[in-house]
Amino acid sequence: MLQYKGYYASIHFSGNDKVFYGKIIGINDLVGFEGSSVRELERAFKEAVNDYLETCKQAGRDPDKTYKGSFNVRVPSSLHKEAALLAAVYNITLNDLVKKALILAIKYKDEVSRMQDDTAELELT
């Protein structure tokens, strides 16, 4: 991931085209960029952010995506059941349990990142 002026970008590589490419995430529009080297990619990302911010300023609109604070999460029914039972044990809502889990995931993002490739660690036993 690249970061510049508080904006982040997802990065990918096209083996066919031999080019790095990315897009700015967390904004209202689709803004992409590319480069044939990491240095070119970083430069193109910064230019894309600066151009996007200038375009939004000229148009008089907010560049940042508005998050509603609600989203759907699809999980296996067994996980849903276990989470609902855990919430009941602690006398909290399922929504509060999920909020707490998200807070912990963000606080311990390095540990979560190490777990992402091993989904077996995430399975209930």
XYZ file of C-alpha atoms in Angstrom:
125
model
C 0.000 0.000 0.000
C 1.118 3.523 -0.691
C 0.237 6.516 1.500
C 0.401 10.233 0.704
C -1.411 13.207 2.244
C -3.656 10.851 4.198
C -4.710 8.916 1.094
C -3.961 5.268 0.460
C -3.707 3.184 -2.666
C -4.005 -0.480 -3.494
C -1.116 -1.736 -5.613
C -1.012 -4.560 -8.164
C 1.355 -5.834 -10.833
C 0.458 -6.902 -14.357
C 2.847 -9.585 -15.549
C 1.501 -9.319 -19.090
C 2.084 -5.580 -19.321
C 5.091 -5.518 -16.967
C 3.623 -2.542 -15.117
C 2.619 -1.695 -11.574
C -0.803 -0.118 -11.233
C -3.011 1.065 -8.447
C -6.039 3.039 -7.425
C -6.721 5.490 -4.629
C -9.015 3.982 -2.011
C -11.458 5.729 0.300
C -12.518 8.408 -2.174
C -15.711 9.145 -4.085
C -14.240 8.524 -7.541
C -12.139 5.950 -9.364
C -8.616 7.331 -9.724
C -5.927 5.031 -11.064
C -2.235 5.372 -11.823
C 0.634 3.219 -13.068
C 4.382 3.004 -13.421
C 6.990 0.621 -14.772
C 9.075 0.869 -11.578
C 8.331 1.408 -7.907
C 9.742 4.925 -8.160
C 7.505 5.727 -11.156
C 4.511 4.219 -9.371
C 5.110 6.347 -6.260
C 5.480 9.472 -8.386
C 2.323 8.690 -10.362
C 0.401 8.061 -7.111
C 1.412 11.441 -5.678
C 0.479 13.168 -8.939
C -2.875 11.365 -8.965
C -3.631 12.463 -5.383
C -2.627 16.068 -6.079
C -4.643 16.186 -9.310
C -7.660 14.626 -7.621
C -7.564 17.075 -4.715
C -7.258 20.013 -7.108
C -10.150 18.746 -9.238
C -12.352 18.358 -6.151
C -11.370 21.825 -4.935
C -12.264 23.373 -8.288
C -15.576 21.486 -8.317
C -16.317 22.534 -4.735
C -16.850 19.015 -3.437
C -15.466 16.820 -0.694
C -12.985 14.254 -2.050
C -13.298 11.819 0.847
C -15.761 8.964 0.717
C -18.543 9.226 3.254
C -18.935 6.135 5.375
C -22.422 5.538 6.774
C -21.258 3.523 9.762
C -23.178 0.439 8.724
C -22.319 -2.444 6.451
C -23.324 -6.049 5.853
C -21.043 -8.843 6.967
C -21.537 -12.332 5.590
C -20.258 -15.146 7.790
C -20.924 -18.864 8.046
C -24.018 -19.684 10.085
C -21.891 -21.489 12.671
C -19.835 -18.338 13.256
C -22.999 -16.243 13.450
C -24.368 -18.619 16.086
C -21.163 -18.604 18.157
C -20.954 -14.815 18.013
C -24.601 -14.414 19.041
C -24.079 -16.800 21.970
C -20.939 -14.968 23.073
C -22.754 -11.640 22.917
C -25.567 -13.106 25.032
C -23.093 -14.442 27.607
C -21.641 -10.944 28.000
C -25.090 -9.345 27.860
C -24.239 -7.156 24.885
C -25.739 -6.899 21.430
C -24.239 -8.705 18.476
C -23.590 -5.275 16.984
C -21.536 -4.286 20.067
C -19.586 -7.548 19.881
C -18.724 -6.880 16.239
C -17.688 -3.287 17.072
C -15.392 -4.584 19.802
C -13.944 -7.196 17.456
C -13.238 -4.517 14.826
C -11.577 -2.283 17.422
C -9.358 -5.186 18.501
C -8.563 -6.083 14.878
C -7.454 -2.519 14.171
C -5.502 -2.235 17.435
C -3.715 -5.518 16.730
C -3.538 -5.167 12.943
C -0.032 -6.637 12.727
C -1.193 -9.866 14.356
C -4.314 -9.934 12.174
C -2.134 -9.432 9.094
C -0.023 -12.445 10.038
C -3.200 -14.505 10.372
C -4.737 -13.583 7.022
C -2.857 -16.211 5.032
C -3.724 -18.981 7.468
C -7.505 -19.141 7.586
C -7.271 -22.264 9.712
C -6.274 -20.018 12.616
C -9.512 -18.123 12.145
C -11.737 -21.210 12.173
C -13.607 -22.100 15.320
C -12.434 -25.277 16.989
